[in-house]
PDB file of C-alpha atoms in Angstrom:
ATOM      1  CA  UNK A   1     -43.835 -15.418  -4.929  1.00  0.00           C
ATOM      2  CA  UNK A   2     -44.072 -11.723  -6.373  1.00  0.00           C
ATOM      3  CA  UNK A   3     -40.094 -10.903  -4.639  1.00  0.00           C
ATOM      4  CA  UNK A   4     -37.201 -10.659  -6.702  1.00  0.00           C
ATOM      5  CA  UNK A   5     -36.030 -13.959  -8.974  1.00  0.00           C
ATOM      6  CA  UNK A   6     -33.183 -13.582  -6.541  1.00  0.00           C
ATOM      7  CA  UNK A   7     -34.591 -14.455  -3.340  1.00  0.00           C
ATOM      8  CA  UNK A   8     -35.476 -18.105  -4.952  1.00  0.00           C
ATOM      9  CA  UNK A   9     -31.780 -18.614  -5.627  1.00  0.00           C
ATOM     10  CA  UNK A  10     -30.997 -17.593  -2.035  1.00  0.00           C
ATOM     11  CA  UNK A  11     -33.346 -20.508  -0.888  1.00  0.00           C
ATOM     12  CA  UNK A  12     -31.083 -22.813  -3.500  1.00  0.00           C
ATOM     13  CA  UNK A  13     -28.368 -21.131  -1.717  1.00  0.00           C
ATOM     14  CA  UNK A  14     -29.508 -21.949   2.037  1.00  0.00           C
ATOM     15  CA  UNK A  15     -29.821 -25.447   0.875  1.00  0.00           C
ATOM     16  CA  UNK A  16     -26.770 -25.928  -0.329  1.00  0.00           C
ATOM     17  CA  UNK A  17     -23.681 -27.375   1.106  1.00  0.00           C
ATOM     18  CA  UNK A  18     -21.261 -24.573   2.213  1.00  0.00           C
ATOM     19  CA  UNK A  19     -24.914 -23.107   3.959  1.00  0.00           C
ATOM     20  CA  UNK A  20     -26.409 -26.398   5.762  1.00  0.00           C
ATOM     21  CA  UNK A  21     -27.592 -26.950   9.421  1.00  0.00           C
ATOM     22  CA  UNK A  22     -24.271 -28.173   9.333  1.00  0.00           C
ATOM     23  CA  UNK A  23     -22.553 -25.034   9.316  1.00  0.00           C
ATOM     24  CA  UNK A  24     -24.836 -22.820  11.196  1.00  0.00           C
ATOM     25  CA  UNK A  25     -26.155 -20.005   9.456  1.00  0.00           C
ATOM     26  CA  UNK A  26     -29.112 -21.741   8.098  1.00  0.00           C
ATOM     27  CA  UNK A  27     -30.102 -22.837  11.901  1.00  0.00           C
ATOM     28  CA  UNK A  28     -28.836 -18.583  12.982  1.00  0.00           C
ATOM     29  CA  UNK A  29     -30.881 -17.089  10.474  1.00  0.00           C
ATOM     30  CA  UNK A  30     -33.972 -19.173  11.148  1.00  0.00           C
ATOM     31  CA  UNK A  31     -34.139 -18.417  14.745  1.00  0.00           C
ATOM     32  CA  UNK A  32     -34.070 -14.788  14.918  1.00  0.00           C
ATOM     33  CA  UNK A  33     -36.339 -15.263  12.004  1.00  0.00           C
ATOM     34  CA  UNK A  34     -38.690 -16.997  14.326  1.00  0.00           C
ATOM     35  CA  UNK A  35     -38.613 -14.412  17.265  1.00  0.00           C
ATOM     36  CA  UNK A  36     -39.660 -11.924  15.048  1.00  0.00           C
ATOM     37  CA  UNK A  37     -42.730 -13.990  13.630  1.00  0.00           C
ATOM     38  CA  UNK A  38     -43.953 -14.695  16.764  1.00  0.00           C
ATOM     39  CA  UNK A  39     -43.474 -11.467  18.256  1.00  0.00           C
ATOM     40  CA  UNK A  40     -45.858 -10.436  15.388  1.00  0.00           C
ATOM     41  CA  UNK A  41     -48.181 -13.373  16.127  1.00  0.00           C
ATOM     42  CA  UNK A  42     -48.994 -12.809  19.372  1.00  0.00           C
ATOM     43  CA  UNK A  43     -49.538  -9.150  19.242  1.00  0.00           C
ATOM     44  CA  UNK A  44     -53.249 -10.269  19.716  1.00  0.00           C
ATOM     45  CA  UNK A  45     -55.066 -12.595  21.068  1.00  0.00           C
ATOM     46  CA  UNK A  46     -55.726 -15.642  18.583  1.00  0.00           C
ATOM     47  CA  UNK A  47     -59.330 -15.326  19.047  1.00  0.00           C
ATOM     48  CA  UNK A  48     -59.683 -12.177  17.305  1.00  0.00           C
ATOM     49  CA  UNK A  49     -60.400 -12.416  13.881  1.00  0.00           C
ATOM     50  CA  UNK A  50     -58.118 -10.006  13.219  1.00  0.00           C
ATOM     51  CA  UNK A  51     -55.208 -10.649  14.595  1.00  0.00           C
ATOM     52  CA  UNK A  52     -52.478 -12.951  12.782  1.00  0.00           C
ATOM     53  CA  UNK A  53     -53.894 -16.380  13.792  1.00  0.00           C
ATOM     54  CA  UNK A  54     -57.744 -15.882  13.803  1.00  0.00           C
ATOM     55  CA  UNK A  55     -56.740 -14.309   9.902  1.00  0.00           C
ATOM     56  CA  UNK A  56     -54.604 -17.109   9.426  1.00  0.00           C
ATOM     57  CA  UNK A  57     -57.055 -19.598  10.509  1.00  0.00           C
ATOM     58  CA  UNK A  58     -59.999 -18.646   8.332  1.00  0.00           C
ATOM     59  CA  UNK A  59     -58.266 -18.414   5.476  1.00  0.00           C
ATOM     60  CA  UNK A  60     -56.575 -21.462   5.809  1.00  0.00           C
ATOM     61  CA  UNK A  61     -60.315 -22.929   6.392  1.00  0.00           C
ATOM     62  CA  UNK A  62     -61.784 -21.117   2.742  1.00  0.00           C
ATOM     63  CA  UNK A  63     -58.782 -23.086   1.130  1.00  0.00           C
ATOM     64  CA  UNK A  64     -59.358 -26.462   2.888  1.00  0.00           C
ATOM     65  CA  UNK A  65     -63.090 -26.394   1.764  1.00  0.00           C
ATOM     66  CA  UNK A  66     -61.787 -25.350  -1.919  1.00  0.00           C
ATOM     67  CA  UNK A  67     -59.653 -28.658  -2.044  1.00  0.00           C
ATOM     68  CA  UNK A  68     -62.137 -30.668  -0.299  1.00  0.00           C
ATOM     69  CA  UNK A  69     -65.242 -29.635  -2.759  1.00  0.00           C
ATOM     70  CA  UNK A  70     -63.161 -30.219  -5.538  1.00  0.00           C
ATOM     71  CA  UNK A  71     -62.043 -33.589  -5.182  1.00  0.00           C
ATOM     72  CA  UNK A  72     -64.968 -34.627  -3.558  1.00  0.00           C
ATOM     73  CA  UNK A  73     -65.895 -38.445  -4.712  1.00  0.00           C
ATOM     74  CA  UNK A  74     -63.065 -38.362  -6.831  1.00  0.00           C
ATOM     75  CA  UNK A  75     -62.720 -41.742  -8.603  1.00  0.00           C
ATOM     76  CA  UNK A  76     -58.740 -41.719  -8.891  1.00  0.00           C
ATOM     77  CA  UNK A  77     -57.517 -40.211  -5.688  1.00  0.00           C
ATOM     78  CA  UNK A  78     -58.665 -39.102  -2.177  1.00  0.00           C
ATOM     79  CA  UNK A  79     -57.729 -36.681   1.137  1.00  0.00           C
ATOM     80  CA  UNK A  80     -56.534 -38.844   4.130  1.00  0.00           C
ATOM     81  CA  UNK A  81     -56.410 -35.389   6.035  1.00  0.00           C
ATOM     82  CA  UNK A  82     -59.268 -33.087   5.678  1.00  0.00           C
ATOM     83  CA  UNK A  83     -59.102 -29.710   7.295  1.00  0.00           C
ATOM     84  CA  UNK A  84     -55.551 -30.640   9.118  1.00  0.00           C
ATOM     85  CA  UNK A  85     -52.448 -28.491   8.486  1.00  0.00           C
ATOM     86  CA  UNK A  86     -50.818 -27.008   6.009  1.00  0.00           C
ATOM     87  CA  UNK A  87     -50.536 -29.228   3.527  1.00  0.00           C
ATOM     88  CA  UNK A  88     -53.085 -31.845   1.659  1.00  0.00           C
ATOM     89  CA  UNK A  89     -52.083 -35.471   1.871  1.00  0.00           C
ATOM     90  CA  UNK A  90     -53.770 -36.826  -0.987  1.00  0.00           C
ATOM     91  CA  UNK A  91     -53.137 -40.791  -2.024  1.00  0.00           C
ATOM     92  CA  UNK A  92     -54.286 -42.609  -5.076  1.00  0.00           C
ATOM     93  CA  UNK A  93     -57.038 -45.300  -5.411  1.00  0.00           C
ATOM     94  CA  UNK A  94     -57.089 -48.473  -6.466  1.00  0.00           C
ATOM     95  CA  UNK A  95     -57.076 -49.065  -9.146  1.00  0.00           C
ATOM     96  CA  UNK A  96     -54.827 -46.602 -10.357  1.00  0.00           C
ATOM     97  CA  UNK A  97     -51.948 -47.414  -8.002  1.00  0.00           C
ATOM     98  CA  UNK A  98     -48.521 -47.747  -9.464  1.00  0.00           C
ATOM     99  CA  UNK A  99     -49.111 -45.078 -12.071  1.00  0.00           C
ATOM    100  CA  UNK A 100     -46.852 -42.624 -10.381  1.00  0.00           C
ATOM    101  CA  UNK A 101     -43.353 -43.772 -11.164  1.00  0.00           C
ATOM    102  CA  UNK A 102     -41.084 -41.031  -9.958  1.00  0.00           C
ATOM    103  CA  UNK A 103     -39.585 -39.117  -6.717  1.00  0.00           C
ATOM    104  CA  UNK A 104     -40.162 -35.844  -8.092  1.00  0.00           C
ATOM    105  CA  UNK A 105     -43.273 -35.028  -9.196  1.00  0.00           C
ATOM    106  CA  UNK A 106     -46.975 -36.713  -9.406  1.00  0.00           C
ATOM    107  CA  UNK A 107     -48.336 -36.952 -13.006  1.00  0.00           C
ATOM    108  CA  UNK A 108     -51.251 -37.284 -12.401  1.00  0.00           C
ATOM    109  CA  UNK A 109     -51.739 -34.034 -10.811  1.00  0.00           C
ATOM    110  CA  UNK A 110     -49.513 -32.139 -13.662  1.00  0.00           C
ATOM    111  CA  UNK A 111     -51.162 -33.987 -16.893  1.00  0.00           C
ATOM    112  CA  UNK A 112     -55.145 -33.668 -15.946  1.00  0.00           C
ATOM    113  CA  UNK A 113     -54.464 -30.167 -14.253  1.00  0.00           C
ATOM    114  CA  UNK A 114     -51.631 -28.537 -14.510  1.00  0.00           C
ATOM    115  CA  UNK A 115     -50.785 -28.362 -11.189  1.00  0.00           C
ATOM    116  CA  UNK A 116     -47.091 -28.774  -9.806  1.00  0.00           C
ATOM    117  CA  UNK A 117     -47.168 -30.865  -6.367  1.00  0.00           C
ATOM    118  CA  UNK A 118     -44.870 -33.530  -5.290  1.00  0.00           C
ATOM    119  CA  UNK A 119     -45.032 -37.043  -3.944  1.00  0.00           C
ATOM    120  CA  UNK A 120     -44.167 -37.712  -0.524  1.00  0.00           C
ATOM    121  CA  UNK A 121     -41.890 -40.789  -1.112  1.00  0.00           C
ATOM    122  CA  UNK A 122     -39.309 -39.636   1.234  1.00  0.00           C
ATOM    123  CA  UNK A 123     -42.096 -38.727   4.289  1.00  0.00           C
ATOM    124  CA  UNK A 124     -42.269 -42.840   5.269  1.00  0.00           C
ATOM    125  CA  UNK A 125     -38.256 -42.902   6.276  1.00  0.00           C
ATOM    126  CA  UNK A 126     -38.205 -46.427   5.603  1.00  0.00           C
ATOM    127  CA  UNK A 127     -41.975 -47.290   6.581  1.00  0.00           C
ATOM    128  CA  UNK A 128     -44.367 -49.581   4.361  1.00  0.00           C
ATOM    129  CA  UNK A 129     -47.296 -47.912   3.216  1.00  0.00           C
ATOM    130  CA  UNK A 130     -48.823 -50.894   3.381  1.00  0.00           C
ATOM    131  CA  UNK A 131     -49.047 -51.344   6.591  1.00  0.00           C
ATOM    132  CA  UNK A 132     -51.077 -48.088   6.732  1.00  0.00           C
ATOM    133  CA  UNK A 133     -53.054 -47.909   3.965  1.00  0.00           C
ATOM    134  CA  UNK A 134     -53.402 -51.755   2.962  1.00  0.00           C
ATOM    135  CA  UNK A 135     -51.968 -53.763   0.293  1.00  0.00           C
ATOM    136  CA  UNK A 136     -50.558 -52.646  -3.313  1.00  0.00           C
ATOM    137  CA  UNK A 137     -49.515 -48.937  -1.298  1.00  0.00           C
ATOM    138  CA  UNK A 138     -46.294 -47.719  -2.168  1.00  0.00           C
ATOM    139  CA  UNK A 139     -44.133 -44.652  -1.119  1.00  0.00           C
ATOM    140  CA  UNK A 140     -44.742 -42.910  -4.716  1.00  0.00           C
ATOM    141  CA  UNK A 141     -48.537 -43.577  -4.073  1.00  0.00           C
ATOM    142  CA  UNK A 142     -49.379 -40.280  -1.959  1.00  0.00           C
ATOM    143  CA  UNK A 143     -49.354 -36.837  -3.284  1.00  0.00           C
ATOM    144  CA  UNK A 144     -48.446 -33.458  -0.769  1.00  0.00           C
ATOM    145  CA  UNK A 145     -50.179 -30.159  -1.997  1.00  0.00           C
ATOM    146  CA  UNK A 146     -48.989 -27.327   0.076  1.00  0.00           C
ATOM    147  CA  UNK A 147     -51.723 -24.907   1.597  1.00  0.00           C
ATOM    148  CA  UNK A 148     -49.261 -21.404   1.418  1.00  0.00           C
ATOM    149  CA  UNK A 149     -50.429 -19.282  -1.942  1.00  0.00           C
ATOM    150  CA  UNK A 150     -53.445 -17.181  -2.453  1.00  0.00           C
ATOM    151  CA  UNK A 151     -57.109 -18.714  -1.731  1.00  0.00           C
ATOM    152  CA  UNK A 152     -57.507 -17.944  -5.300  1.00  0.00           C
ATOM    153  CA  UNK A 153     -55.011 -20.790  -6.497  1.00  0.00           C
ATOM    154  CA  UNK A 154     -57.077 -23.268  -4.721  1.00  0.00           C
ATOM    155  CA  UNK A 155     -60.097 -22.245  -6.251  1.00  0.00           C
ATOM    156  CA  UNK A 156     -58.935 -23.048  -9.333  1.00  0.00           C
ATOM    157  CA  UNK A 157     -57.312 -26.105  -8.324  1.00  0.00           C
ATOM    158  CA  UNK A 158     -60.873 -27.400  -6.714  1.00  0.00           C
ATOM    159  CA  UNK A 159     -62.845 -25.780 -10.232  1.00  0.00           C
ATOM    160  CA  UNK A 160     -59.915 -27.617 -12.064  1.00  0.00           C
ATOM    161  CA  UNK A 161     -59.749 -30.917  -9.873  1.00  0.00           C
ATOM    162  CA  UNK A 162     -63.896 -31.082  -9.732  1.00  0.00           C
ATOM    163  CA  UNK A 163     -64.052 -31.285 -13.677  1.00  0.00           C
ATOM    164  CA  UNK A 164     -61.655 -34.086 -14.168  1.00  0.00           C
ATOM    165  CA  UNK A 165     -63.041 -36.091 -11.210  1.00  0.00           C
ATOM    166  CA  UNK A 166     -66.172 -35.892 -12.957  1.00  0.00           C
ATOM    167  CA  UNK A 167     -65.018 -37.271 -16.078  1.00  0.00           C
ATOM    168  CA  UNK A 168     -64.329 -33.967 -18.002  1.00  0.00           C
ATOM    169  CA  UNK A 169     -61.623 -32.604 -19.442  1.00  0.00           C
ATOM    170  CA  UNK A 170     -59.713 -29.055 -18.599  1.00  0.00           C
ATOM    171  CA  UNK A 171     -58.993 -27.383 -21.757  1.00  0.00           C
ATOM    172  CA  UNK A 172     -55.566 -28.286 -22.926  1.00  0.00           C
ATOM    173  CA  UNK A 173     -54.693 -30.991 -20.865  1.00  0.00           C
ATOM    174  CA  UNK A 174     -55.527 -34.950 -20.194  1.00  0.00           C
ATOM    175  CA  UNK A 175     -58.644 -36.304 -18.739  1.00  0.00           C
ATOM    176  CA  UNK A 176     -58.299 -38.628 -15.948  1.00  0.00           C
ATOM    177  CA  UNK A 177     -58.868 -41.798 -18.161  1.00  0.00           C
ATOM    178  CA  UNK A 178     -56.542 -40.090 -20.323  1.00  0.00           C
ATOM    179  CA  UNK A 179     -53.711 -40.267 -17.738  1.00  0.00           C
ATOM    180  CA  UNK A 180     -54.407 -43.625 -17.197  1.00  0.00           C
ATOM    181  CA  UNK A 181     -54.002 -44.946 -20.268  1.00  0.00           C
ATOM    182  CA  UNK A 182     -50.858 -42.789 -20.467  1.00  0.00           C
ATOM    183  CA  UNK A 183     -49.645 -43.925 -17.583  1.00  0.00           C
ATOM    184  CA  UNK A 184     -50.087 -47.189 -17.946  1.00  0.00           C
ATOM    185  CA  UNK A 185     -48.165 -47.227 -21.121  1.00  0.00           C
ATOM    186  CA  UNK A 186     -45.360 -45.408 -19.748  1.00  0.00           C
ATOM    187  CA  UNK A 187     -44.889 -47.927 -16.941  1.00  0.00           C
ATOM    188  CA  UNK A 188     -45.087 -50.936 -18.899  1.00  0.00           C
ATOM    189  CA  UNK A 189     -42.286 -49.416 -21.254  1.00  0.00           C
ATOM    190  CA  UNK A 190     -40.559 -48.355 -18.576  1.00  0.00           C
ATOM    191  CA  UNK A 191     -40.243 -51.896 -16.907  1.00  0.00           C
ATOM    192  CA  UNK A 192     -39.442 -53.956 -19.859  1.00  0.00           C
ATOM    193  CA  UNK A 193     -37.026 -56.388 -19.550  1.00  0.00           C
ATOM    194  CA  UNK A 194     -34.766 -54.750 -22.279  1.00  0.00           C
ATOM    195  CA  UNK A 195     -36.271 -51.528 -21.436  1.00  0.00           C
ATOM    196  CA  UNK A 196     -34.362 -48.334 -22.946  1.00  0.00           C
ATOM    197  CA  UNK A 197     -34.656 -44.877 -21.336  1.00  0.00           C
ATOM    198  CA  UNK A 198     -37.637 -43.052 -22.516  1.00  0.00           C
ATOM    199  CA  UNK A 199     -36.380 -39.580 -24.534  1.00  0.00           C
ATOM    200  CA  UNK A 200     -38.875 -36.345 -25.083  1.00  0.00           C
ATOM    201  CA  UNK A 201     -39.950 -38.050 -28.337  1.00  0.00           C
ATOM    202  CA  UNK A 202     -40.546 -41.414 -26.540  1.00  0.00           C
ATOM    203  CA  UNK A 203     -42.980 -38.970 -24.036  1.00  0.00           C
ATOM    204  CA  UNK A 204     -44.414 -37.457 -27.112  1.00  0.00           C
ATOM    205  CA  UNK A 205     -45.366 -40.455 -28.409  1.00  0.00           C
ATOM    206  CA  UNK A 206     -46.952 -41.778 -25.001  1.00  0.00           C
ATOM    207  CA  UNK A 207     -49.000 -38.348 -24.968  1.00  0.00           C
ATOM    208  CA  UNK A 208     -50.519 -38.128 -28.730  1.00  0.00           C
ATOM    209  CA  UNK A 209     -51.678 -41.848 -28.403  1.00  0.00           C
ATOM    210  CA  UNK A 210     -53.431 -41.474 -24.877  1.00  0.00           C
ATOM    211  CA  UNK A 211     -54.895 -37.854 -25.506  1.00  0.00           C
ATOM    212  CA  UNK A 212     -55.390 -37.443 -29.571  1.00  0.00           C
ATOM    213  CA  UNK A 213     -57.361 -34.099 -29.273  1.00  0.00           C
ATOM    214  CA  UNK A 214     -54.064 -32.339 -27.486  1.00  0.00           C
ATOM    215  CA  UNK A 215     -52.699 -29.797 -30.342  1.00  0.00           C
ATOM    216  CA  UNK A 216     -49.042 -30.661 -31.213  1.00  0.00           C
ATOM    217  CA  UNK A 217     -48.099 -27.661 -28.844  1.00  0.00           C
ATOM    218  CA  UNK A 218     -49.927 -29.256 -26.252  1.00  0.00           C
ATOM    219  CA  UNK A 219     -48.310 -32.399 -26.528  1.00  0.00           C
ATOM    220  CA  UNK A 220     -44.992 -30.931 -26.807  1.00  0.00           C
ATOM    221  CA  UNK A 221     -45.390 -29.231 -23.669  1.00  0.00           C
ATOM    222  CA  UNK A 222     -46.865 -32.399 -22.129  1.00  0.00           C
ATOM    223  CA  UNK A 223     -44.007 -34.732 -22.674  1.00  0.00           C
ATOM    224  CA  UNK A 224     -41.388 -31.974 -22.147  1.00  0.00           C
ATOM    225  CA  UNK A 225     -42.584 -32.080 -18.384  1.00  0.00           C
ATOM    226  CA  UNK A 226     -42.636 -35.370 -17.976  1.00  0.00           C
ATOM    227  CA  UNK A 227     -39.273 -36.035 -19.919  1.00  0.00           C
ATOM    228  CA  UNK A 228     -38.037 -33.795 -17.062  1.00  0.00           C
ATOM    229  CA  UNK A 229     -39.330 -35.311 -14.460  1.00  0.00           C
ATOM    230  CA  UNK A 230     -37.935 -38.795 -15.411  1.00  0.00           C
ATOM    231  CA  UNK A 231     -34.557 -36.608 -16.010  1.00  0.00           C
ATOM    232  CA  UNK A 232     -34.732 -35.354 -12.050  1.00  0.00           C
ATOM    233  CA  UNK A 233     -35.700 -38.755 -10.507  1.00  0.00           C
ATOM    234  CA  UNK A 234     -32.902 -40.130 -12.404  1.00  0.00           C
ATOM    235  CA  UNK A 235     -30.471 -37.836 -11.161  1.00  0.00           C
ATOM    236  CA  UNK A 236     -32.307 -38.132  -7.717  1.00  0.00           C
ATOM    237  CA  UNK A 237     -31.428 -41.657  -7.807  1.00  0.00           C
ATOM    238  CA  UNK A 238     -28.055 -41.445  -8.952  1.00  0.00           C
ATOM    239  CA  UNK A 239     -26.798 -39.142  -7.397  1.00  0.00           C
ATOM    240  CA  UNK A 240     -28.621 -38.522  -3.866  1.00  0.00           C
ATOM    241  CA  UNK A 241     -29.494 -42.332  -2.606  1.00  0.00           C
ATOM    242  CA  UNK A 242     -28.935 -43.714  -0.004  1.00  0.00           C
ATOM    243  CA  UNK A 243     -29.551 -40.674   2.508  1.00  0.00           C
ATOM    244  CA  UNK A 244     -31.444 -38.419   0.269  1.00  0.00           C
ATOM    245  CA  UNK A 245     -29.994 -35.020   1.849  1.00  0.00           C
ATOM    246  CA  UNK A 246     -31.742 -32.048   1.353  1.00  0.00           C
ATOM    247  CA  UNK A 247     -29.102 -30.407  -0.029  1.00  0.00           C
ATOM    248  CA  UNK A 248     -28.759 -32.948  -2.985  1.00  0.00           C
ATOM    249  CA  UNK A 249     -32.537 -33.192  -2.995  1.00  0.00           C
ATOM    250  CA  UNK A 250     -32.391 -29.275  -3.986  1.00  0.00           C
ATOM    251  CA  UNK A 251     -29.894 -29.862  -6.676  1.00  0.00           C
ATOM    252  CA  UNK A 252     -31.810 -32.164  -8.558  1.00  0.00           C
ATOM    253  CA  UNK A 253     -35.316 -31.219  -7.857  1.00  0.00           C
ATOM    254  CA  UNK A 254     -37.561 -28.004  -8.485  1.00  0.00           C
ATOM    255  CA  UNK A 255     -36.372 -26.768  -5.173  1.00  0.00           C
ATOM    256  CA  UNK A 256     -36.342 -22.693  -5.369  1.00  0.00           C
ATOM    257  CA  UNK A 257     -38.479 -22.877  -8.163  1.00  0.00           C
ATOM    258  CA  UNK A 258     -40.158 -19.447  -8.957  1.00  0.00           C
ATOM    259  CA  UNK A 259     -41.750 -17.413 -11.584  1.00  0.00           C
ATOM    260  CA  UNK A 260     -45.157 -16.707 -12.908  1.00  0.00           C
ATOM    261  CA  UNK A 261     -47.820 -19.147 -13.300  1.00  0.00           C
ATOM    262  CA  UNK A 262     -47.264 -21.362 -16.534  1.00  0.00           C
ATOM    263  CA  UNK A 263     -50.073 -21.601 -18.761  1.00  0.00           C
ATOM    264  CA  UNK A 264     -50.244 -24.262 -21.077  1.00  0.00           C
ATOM    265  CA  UNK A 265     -50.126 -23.257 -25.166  1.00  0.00           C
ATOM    266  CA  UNK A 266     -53.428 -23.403 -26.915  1.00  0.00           C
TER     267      UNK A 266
END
């Protein structure tokens, strides 16, 4: 995260057309890649703590339990994978389904948070949720938070994620009944027969009626991010549909985003 701003447009770069699987040097530069990680990885056996994996392992373990105290109980949204892989597979309860409306990016993790995660739409290749998870389930319904930064992220993330469960409210940004009421505007505006695309000020307006004690830099910054996110799903749709390649999927979406943490204006 700390390299260069340049390595995150050679990732943009990898993705991209003229660099695919297709051609090769994606699929070349990844394998000699991996012989060289697992050369390193099993230097040791994986039952010493300090060796690669046993590290790996309990670290991986101090950020599971993070996430997992945090959202504990949580009234809007729930793990369907505790203390398995990499990532979090979160999905939303009922009965706040529906409230996510977009490929890109969940709201509700951004708004009450600030946290930048995306949906996993495109996981379910043509699968119902509902025939997993039960009626009223749909693909923008589930939330994936990788596991890869510092333990210290998802600290705050489970600090952050344990006061809006609760009902509270982290300092400069929505509470959870907050988002609802948000959300729920946005969607019916959005679905309207005659319904026009929603601009930043349209988003501006959604935020300063659901969360009145946001500052007006607050709520700029607010409906700038979800203005965007319409913007990319948009584009997503447009432009990517029917196959969704990754290479288009990178184009349109935060993919090879880096930079320092963004902290919201007070």
């Amino acid at each position: 995260k700390n390299e260069p701003a340049t390595n995150a447009q050679y990732m943009v770069e990898i993705g991209s057309d003229m660099t695919s699987l297709t051609y090769g040097d994606y699929s070349e530069w990844s394998w000699w890649g991996h012989m060289q990680i697992n050369n390193m990885m099993m230097s040791k056996p994986w039952t010493d703590p300090t060796s690669w994996v046993g590290a790996y392992t309990t670290i991986q373990q101090d950020k599971w339990t993070a996430i997992m105290d945090g959202f504990a109980g949580c009234p809007y949204i729930d793990v369907t994978n505790p203390y398995s892989g990499a990532y979090v597979w979160f999905r939303m309860l009922d009965p706040y389904l529906g409230l996510t409306d977009g490929f890109s990016e969940p709201t509700f993790f951004a708004s009450t948070m600030g946290v930048r995660a995306t949906t996993y739409w495109f996981g379910f290749r043509g699968a119902d949720p509902e025939t997993y998870y039960g009626p009223g389930y749909s693909t923008y319904d589930f939330v994936r938070l990788q596991l890869f930064r510092d333990v210290d992220v998802y600290t705050e993330v489970g600090r952050r994620a344990a006061i809006v469960c609760s009902g509270g409210t982290v300092p400069g940004y929505m509470s959870g009944e907050e988002w609802v009421a948000m959300s729920t505007a946005r969607r019916r505006r959005l679905s309207a027969a005659d319904a026009a695309p929603l601009d930043l000020d349209a988003h501006k307006e959604l935020v300063a009626d659901a969360a009145p004690g946001l500052s007006h830099a607050q709520v700029e910054h607010h409906a700038r991010m979800l203005h965007e996110s319409r913007v990319s799903h948009n584009k997503i749709d447009d432009f990517c549909a029917p196959e969704y390649e990754q290479s288009c999927l990178f184009k349109y979406t935060s993919g090879g985003r880096k930079g320092n943490d963004a902290y919201l204006p007070q």
